[in-house]
Short mmCIF file of C-alpha atoms in Angstrom, two decimals:
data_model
loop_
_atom_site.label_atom_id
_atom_site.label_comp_id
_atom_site.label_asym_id
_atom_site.label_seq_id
_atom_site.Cartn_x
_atom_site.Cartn_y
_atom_site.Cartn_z
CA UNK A 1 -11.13 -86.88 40.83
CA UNK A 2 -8.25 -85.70 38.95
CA UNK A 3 -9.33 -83.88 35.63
CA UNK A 4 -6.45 -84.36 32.59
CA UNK A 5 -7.19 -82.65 29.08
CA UNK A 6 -5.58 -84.60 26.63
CA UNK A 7 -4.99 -82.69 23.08
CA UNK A 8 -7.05 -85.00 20.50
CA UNK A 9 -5.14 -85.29 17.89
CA UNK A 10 -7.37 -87.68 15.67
CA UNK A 11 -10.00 -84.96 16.07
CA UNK A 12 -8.18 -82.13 15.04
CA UNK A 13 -7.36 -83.76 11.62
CA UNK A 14 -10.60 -85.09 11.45
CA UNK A 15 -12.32 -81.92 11.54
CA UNK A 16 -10.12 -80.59 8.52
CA UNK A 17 -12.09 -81.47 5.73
CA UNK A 18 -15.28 -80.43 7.04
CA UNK A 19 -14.10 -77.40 8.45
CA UNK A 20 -12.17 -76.41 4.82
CA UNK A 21 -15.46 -76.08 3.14
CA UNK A 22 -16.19 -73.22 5.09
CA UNK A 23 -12.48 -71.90 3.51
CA UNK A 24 -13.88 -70.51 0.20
CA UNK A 25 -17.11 -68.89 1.65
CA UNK A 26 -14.37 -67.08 3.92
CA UNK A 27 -12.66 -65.80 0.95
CA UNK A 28 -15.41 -65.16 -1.31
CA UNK A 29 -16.80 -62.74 1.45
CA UNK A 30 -13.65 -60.99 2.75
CA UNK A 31 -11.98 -60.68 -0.77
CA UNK A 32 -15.67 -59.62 -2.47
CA UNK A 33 -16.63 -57.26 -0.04
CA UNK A 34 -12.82 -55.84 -0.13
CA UNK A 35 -13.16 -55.31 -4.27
CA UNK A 36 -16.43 -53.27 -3.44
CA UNK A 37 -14.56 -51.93 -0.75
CA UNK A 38 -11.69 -50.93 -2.43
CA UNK A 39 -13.87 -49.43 -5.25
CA UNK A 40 -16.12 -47.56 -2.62
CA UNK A 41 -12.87 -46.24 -0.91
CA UNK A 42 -11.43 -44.71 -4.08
CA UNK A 43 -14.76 -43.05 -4.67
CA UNK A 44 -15.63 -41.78 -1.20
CA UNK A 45 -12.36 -40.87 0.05
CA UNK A 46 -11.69 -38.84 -3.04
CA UNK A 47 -15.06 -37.08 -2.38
CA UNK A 48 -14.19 -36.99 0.93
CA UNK A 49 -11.41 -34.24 0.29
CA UNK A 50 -13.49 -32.57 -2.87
CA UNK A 51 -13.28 -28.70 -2.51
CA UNK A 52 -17.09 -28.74 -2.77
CA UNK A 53 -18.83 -28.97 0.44
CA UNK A 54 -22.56 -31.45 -1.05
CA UNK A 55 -19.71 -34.07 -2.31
CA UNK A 56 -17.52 -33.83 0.68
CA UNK A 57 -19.99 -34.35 3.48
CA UNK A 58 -22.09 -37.16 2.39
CA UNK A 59 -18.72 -38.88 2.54
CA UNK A 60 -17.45 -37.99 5.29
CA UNK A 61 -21.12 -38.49 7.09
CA UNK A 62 -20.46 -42.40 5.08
CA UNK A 63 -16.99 -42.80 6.53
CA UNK A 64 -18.25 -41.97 10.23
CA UNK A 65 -20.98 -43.95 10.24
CA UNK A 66 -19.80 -47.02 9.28
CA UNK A 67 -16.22 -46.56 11.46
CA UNK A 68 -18.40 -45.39 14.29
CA UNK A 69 -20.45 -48.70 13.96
CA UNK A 70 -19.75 -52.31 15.23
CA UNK A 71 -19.53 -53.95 11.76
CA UNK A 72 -21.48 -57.32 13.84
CA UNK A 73 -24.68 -54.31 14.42
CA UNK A 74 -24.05 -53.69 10.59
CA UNK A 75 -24.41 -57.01 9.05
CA UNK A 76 -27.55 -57.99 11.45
CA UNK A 77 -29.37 -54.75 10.59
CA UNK A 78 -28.18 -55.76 6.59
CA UNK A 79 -29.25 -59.40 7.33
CA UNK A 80 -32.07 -58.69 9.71
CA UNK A 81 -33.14 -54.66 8.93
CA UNK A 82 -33.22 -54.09 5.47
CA UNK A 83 -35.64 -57.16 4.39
CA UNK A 84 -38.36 -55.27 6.52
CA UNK A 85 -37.33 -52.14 4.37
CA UNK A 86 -37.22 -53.64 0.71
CA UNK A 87 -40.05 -56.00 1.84
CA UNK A 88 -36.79 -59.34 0.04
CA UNK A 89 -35.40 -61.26 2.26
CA UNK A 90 -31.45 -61.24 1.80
CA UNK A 91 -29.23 -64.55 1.65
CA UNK A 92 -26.88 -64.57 4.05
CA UNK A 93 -23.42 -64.39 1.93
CA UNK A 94 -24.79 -61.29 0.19
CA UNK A 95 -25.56 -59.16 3.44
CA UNK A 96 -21.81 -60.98 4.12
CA UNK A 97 -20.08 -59.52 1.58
CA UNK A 98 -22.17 -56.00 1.68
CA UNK A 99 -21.21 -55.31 5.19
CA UNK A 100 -17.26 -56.18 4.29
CA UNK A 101 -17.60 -54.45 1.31
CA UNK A 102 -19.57 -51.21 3.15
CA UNK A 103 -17.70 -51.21 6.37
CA UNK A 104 -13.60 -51.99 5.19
CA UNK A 105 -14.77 -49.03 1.96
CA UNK A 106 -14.98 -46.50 5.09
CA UNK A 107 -11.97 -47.34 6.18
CA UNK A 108 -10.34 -47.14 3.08
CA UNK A 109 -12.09 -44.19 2.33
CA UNK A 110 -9.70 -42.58 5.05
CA UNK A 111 -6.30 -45.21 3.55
CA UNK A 112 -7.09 -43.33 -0.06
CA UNK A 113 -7.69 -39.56 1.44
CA UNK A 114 -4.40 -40.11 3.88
CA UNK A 115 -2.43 -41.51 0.73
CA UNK A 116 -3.76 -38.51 -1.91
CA UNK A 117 -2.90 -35.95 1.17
CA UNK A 118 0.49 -37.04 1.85
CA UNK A 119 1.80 -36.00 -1.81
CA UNK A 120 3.79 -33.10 -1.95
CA UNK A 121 1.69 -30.07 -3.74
CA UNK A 122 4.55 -29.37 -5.67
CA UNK A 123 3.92 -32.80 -7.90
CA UNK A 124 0.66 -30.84 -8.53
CA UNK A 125 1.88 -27.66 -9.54
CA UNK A 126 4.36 -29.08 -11.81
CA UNK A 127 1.55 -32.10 -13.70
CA UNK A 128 -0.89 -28.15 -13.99
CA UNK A 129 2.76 -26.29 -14.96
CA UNK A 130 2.91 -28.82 -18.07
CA UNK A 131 -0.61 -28.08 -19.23
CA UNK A 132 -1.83 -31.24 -17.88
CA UNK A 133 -6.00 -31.42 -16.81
CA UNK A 134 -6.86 -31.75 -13.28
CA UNK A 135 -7.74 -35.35 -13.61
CA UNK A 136 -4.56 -36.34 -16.09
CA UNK A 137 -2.44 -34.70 -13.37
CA UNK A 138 -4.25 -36.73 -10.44
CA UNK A 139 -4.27 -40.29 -12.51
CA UNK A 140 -0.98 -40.05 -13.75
CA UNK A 141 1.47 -38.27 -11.48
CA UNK A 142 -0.47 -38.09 -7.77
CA UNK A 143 -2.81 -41.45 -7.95
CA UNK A 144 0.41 -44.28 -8.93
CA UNK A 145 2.58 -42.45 -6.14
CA UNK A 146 -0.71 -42.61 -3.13
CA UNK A 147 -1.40 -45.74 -4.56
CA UNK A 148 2.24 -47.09 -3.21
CA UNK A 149 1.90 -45.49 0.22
CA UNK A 150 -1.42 -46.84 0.39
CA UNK A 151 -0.35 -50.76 0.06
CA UNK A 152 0.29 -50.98 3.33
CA UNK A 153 -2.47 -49.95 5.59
CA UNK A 154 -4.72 -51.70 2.79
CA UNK A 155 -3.13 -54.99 3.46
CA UNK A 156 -3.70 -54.35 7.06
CA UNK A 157 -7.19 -53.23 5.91
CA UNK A 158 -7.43 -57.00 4.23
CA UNK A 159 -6.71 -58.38 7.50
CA UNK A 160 -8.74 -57.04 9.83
CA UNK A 161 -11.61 -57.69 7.23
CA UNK A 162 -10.65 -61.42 6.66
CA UNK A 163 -11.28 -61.73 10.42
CA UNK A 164 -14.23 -59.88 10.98
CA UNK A 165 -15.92 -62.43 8.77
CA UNK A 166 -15.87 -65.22 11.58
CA UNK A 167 -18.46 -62.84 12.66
CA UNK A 168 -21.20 -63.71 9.84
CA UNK A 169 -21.41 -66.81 11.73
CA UNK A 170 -24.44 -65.25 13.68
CA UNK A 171 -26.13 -65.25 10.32
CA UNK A 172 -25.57 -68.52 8.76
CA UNK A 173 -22.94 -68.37 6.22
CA UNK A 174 -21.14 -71.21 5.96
CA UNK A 175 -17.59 -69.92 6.71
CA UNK A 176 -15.51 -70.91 8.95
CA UNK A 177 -16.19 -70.15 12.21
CA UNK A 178 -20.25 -71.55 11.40
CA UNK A 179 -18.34 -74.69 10.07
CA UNK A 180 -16.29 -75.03 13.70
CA UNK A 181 -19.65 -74.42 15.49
CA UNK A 182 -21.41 -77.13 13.66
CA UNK A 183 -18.77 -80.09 13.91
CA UNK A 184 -18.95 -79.19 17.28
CA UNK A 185 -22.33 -79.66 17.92
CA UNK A 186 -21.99 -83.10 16.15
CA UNK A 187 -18.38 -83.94 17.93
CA UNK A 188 -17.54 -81.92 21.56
CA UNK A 189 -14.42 -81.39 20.52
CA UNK A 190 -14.39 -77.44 20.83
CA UNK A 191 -10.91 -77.09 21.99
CA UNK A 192 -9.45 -79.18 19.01
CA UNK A 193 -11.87 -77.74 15.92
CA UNK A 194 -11.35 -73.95 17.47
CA UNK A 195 -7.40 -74.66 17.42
CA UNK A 196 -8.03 -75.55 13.73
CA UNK A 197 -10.31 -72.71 12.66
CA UNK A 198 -7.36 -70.29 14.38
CA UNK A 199 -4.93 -71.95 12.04
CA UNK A 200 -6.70 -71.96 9.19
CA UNK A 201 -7.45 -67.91 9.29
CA UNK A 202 -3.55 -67.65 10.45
CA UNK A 203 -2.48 -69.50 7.11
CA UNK A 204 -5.02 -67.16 5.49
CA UNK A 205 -3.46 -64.13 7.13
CA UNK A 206 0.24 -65.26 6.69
CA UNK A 207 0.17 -65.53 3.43
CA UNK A 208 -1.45 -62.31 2.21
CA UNK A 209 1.11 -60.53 4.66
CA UNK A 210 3.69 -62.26 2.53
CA UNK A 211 2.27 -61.11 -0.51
CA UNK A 212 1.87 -57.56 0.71
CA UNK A 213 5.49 -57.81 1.84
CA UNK A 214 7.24 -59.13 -1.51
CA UNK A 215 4.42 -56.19 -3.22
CA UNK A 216 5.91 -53.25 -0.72
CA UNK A 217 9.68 -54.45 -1.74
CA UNK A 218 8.28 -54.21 -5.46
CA UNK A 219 6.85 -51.34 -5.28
CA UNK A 220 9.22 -49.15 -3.12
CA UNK A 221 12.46 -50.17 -5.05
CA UNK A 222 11.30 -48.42 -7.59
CA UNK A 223 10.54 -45.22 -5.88
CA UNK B 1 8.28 -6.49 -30.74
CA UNK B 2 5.75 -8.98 -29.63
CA UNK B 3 4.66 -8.95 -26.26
CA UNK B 4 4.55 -12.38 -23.93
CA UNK B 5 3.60 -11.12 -20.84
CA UNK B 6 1.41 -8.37 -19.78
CA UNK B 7 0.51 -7.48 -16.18
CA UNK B 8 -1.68 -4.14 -15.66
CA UNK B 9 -2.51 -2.95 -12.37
CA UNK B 10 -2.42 -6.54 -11.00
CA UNK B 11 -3.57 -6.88 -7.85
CA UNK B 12 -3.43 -10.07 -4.89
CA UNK B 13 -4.09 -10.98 -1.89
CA UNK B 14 -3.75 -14.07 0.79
CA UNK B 15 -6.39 -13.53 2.99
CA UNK B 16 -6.02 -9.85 3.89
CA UNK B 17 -2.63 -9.80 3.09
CA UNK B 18 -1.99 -7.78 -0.08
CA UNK B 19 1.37 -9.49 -1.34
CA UNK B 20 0.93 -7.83 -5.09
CA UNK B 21 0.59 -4.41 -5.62
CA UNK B 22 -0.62 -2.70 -8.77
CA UNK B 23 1.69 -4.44 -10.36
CA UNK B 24 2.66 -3.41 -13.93
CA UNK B 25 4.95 -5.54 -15.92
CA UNK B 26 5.74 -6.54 -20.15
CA UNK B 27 8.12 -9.01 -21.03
CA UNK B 28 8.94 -8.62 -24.47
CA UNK B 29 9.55 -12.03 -26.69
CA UNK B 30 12.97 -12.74 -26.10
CA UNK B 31 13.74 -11.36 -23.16
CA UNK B 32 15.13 -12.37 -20.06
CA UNK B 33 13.86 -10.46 -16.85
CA UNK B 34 15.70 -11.17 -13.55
CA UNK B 35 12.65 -10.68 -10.34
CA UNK B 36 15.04 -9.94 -7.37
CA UNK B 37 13.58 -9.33 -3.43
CA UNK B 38 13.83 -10.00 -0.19
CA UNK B 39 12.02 -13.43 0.24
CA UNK B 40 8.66 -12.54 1.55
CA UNK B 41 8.31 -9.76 -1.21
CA UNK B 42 5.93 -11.62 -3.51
CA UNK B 43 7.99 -12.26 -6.80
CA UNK B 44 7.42 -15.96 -6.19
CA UNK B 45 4.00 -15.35 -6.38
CA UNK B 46 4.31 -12.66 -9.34
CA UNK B 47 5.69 -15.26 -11.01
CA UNK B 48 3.20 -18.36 -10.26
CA UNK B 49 0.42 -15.66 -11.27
CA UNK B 50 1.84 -15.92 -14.72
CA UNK B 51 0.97 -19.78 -15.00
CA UNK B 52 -2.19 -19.78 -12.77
CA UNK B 53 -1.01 -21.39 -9.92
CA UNK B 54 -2.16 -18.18 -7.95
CA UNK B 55 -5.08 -16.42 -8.70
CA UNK B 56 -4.70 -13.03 -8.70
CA UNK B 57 -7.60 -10.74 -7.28
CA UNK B 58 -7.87 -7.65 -9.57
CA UNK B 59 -6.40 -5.89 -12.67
CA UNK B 60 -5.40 -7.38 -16.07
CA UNK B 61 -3.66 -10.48 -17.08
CA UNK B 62 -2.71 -11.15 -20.96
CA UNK B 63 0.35 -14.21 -21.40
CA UNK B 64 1.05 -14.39 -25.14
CA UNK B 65 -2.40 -13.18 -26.02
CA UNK B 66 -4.29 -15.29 -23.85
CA UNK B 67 -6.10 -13.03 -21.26
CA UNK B 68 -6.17 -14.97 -17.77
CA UNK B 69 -9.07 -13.34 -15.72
CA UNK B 70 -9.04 -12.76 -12.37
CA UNK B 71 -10.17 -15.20 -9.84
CA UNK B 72 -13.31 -15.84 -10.14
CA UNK B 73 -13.65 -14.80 -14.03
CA UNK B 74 -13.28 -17.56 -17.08
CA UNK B 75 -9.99 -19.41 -16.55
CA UNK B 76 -10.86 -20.90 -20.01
CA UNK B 77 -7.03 -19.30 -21.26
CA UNK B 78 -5.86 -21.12 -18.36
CA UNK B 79 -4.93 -24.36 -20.53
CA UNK B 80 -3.75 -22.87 -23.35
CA UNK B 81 -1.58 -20.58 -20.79
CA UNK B 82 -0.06 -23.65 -19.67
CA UNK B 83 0.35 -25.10 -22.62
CA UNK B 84 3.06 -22.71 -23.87
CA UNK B 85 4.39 -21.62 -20.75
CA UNK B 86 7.00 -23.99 -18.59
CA UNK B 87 8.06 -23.76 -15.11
CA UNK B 88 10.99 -24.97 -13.32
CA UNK B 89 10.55 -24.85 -8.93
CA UNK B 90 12.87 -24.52 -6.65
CA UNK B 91 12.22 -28.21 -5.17
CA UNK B 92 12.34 -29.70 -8.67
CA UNK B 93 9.49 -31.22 -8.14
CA UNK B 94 10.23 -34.39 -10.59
CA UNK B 95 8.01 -37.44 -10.56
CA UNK B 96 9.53 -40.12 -8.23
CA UNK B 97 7.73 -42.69 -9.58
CA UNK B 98 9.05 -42.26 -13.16
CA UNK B 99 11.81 -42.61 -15.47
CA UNK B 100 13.85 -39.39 -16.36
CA UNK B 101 12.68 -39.91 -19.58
CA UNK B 102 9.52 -40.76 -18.39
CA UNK B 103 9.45 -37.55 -17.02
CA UNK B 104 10.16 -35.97 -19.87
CA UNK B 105 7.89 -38.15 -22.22
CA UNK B 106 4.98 -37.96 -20.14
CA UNK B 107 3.01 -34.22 -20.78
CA UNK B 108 4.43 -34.21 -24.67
CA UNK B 109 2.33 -37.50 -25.06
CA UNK B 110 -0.83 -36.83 -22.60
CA UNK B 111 -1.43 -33.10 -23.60
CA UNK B 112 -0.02 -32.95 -27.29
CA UNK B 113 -0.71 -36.61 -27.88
CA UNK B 114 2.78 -36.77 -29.07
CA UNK B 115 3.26 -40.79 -30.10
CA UNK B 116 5.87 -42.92 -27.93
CA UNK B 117 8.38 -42.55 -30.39
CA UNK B 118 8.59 -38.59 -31.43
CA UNK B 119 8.19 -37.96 -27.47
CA UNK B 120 11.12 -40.64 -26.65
CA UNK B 121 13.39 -39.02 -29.42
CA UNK B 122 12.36 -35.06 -27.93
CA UNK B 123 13.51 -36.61 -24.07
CA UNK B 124 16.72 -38.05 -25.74
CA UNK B 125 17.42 -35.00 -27.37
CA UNK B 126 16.47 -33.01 -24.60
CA UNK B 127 18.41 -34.69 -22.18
CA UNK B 128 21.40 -34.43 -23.92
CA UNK B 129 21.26 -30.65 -24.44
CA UNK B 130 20.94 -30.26 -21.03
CA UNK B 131 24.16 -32.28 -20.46
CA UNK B 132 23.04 -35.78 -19.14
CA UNK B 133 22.10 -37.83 -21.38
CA UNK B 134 23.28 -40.88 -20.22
CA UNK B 135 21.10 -40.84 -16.89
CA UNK B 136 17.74 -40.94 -18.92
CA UNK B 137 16.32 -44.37 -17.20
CA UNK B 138 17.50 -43.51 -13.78
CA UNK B 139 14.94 -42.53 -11.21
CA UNK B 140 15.28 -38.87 -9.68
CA UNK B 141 16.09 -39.62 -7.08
CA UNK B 142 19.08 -41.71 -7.65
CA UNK B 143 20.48 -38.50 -9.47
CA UNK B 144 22.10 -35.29 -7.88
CA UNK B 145 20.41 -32.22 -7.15
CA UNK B 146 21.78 -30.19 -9.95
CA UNK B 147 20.97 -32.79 -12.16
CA UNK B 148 17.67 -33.28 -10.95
CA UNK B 149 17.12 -29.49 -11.87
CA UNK B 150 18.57 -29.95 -15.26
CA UNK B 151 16.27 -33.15 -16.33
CA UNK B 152 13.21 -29.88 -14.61
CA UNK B 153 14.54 -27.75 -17.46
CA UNK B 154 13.90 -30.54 -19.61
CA UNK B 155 10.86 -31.89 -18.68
CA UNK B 156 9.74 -27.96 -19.18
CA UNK B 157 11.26 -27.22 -22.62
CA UNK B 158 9.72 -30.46 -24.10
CA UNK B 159 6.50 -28.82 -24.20
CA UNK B 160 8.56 -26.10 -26.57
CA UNK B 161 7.23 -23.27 -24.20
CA UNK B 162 7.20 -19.75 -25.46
CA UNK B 163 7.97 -18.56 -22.26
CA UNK B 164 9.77 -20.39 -18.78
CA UNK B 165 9.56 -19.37 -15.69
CA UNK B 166 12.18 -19.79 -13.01
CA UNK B 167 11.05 -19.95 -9.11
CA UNK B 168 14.57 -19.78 -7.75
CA UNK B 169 15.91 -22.82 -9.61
CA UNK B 170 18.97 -22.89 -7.46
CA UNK B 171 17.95 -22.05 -4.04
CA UNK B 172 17.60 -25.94 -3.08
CA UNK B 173 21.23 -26.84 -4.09
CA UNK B 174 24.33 -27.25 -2.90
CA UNK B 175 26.50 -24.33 -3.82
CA UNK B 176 28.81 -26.74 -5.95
CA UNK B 177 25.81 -27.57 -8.30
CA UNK B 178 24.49 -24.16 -9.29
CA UNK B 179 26.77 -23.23 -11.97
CA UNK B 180 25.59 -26.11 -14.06
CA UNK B 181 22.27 -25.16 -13.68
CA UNK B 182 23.01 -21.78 -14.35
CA UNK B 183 25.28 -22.92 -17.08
CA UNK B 184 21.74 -24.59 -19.21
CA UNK B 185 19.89 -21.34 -18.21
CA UNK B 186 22.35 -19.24 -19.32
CA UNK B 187 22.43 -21.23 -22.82
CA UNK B 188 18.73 -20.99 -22.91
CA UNK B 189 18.96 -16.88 -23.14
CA UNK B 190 21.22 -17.07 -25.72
CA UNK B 191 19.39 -19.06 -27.98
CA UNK B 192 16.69 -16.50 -27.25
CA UNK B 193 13.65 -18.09 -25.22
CA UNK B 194 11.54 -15.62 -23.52
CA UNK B 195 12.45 -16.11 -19.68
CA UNK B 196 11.23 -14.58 -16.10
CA UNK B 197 13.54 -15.62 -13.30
CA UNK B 198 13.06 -15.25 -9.54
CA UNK B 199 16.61 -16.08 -8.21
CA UNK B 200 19.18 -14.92 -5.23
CA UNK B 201 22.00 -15.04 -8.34
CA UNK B 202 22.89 -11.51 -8.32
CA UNK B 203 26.02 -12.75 -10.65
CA UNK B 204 23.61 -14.24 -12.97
CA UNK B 205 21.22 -11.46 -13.18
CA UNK B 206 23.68 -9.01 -14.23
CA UNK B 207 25.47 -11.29 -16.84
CA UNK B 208 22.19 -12.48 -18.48
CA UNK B 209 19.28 -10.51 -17.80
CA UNK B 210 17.53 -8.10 -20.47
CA UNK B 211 16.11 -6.42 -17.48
CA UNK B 212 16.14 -6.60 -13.82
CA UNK B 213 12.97 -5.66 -11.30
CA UNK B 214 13.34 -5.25 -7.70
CA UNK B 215 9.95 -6.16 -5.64
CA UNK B 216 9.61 -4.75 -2.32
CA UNK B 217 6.47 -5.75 -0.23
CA UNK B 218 4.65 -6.65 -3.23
CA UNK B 219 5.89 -3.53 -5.57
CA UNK B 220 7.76 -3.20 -8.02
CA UNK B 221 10.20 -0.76 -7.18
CA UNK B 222 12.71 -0.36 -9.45
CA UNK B 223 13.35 -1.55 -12.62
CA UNK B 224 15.82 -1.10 -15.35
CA UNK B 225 19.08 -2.58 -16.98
CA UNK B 226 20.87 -4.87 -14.80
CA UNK B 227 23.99 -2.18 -14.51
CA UNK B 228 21.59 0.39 -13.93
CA UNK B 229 19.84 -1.50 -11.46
CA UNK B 230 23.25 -3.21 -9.53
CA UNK B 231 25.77 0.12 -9.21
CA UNK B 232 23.31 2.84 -9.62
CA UNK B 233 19.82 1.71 -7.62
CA UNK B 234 17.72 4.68 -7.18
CA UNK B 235 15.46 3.61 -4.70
CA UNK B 236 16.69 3.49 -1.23
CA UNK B 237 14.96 0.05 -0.73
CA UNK B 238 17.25 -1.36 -3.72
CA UNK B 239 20.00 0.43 -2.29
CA UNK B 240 19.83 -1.17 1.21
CA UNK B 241 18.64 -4.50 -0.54
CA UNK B 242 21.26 -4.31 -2.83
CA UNK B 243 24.47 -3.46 -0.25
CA UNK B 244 23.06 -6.73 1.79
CA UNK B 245 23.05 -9.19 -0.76
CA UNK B 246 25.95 -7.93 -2.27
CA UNK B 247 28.27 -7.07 0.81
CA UNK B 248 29.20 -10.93 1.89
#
């Protein structure tokens, strides 16, 4: 018997609708959990190169953990774990967007300390030199010049986070990857939907690398 | 005469390096001291003590009657230090990601809370005193090194310092570019502002300085008028220092 695959067409561009809705719970979760993210990697990576030893370490202790972890071990023990501990259970898109939010903040944690770091004392000296605070000097001479080295790796940041959502599907969230799984079920048309889903998170991808690209060219030109 | 700077028995170390040496030192108001040394001799640091950006370890501090403690004492002077005493580096040190005139504008209106406009016409006015006034919405870096230095000199007198402080201003440039530096520092003497220079300019220090010091590992060795100090050194350390730097 002679066994021929034949690309379905028809079912590919059936599946689209159904598999768009997942689109927005896709977003919602990578692009919330990257604004806590963001927010949590400002605030711990700044700690995390504080001269004072209690503020520095509970960062850095932060920052290891969730790097060191798989971020699928720390949205089950979210999803799964913590209900035992606050005795709630937790809906699936929050623990979603807590684990982005938790696990992408370590790594820019490290994007923020790296960018801070890689400013030349001397812009220091000369913001203290002009009687300028600590904090004055750091917002408005050190912070806008990280901030532009830091566009990149937080784009790539952005990225890897968009994609790690597909991984919520293990706990229900209707994004897309759960969305290609059920149409399947209903359909067998696995190769077809799965081709889809990859496009979808490519057209995702492509165009915040665009963005990020037309920011960089923005940003550097005026360096 | 009023006194700006006063050093007594200052004292520092890096580690267990002692790179300042019962240092005693008064700059008069007015004055222009010359720091000469090999490099390694500490008069950078002597200098970036007077400012705070190094602590110094023991002995007394006073910068126009504003007693700096030693390290670990009340830095609470510290501000108002700063506040009246500029500083121009050797590496410029400009902010890339402003405006000349932004660089100008920007301590007048975060730490005197100078309005947009009075800080915009002080930039303007600065800029063209120091010669380039036509460059002030360029970005640093699109400007020459000499330049770069001058819009330094700038950014520091816009704070209308009592005092600047040179850490060899023209040590970074290209040979062709330190007499216009030297040219706005020279005019800054003569109009009388208060000024402590660490440079290599031996030419310089003898046409402008009040006073010259020569620091060897961390002491002040000699010290007196700069034609005292260039044909008639006393010390043997200024002598040999002197018949180096001079000889090429």
């Amino acid at each position: 018997m002679e066994f021929q695959f034949q690309f379905d067409w028809q079912a590919a561009i059936n599946s689209i609708p159904y598999l768009l809705k997942g689109v927005p719970y896709t977003l919602l979760i990578s692009f919330g959990g990257l604004a806590i993210g963001f927010v949590l990697g400002i605030i711990f990576g700044l700690l995390s190169i504080n001269k004072k030893w209690f503020l520095r370490w509970p960062a850095t202790a932060y920052i290891e953990i969730f790097r060191g972890t798989p971020i699928l071990v720390q949205v089950l023990f979210i999803f799964y774990g913590l209900p035992d501990l606050i005795g709630n259970p937790i809906d699936p898109l929050t623990a979603g967007i807590a684990a982005i939010a938790l696990n992408s903040g370590a790594y820019i944690s490290e994007v923020v300390r790296g960018g801070v770091q890689s400013i030349d004392k001397g812009q220091t000296e000369a913001g203290l030199s002009l009687g300028l605070s600590r904090s004055q000097t750091f917002w408005s001479i050190i912070w806008p010049q990280a901030f532009r080295r830091m566009i990149p790796p937080l784009g790539n940041q952005a990225i890897v986070s968009i994609k790690d959502t597909s991984l919520f599907s293990v706990i229900g969230v209707g994004e897309l990857v759960r969305q290609g799984q059920v149409y399947i079920a209903n359909t067998f048309t696995a190769f077809e939907v799965y081709f889809v889903v990859a496009c979808l998170y490519l057209m995702i991808t492509l165009s915040l690398s665009l963005l990020l690209r037309l920011l960089e060219r923005r940003g550097l030109a005026s360096v | 005469m009023t006194q700006i700077v006063q050093m007594k028995g200052m004292n520092k170390y890096f580690g267990k390096l002692h790179v300042l040496k019962d240092i005693n030192l008064t700059v008069e108001a007015g004055e222009v001291v010359v720091i000469i040394g090999a490099s390694g001799s500490g008069k950078s640091t002597l200098i970036r003590c007077v400012n705070g950006l190094e602590e110094y370890e023991s002995g007394k501090l006073v910068v126009d009657g504003n007693e700096l403690a030693p390290k670990g004492g009340n830095q609470k002077a510290l501000a108002e230090i700063r506040k009246e005493v500029g500083m121009v580096f050797q590496q410029f040190n400009l902010f890339p990601h402003l405006t000349v005139k932004r660089n100008i504008m920007l301590a007048p209106m975060k730490v005197k809370k100078a309005s947009q406009v009075i800080a915009n016409a002080t930039a303007e006015r600065l800029l063209n005193r120091v010669g380039i006034g036509n460059q002030a919405d360029k970005y640093p870096s699109q400007l020459s090194g000499g330049q770069q230095q001058r819009v330094a000199i700038a950014r520091a007198l816009a704070m209308e310092p009592r005092l600047m402080l040179f850490d060899e201003p023209t040590s970074a440039l290209d040979p062709e570019m330190i007499g216009e530096v030297l040219d706005v520092m020279r005019e800054l003497a003569k109009e009388g502002m208060t000024m402590m220079v660490v440079t290599h300019e031996m030419g310089f220090a003898r046409e402008v300085a009040d006073r010259v010091i020569y620091i060897h590992e961390g002491q002040i060795v000699e010290e007196g008028k700069p034609g005292d100090v260039f044909d008639n050194p006393q010390n043997e350390r200024t002598q040999a220092f002197l018949s180096r730097v001079l000889a090429h």
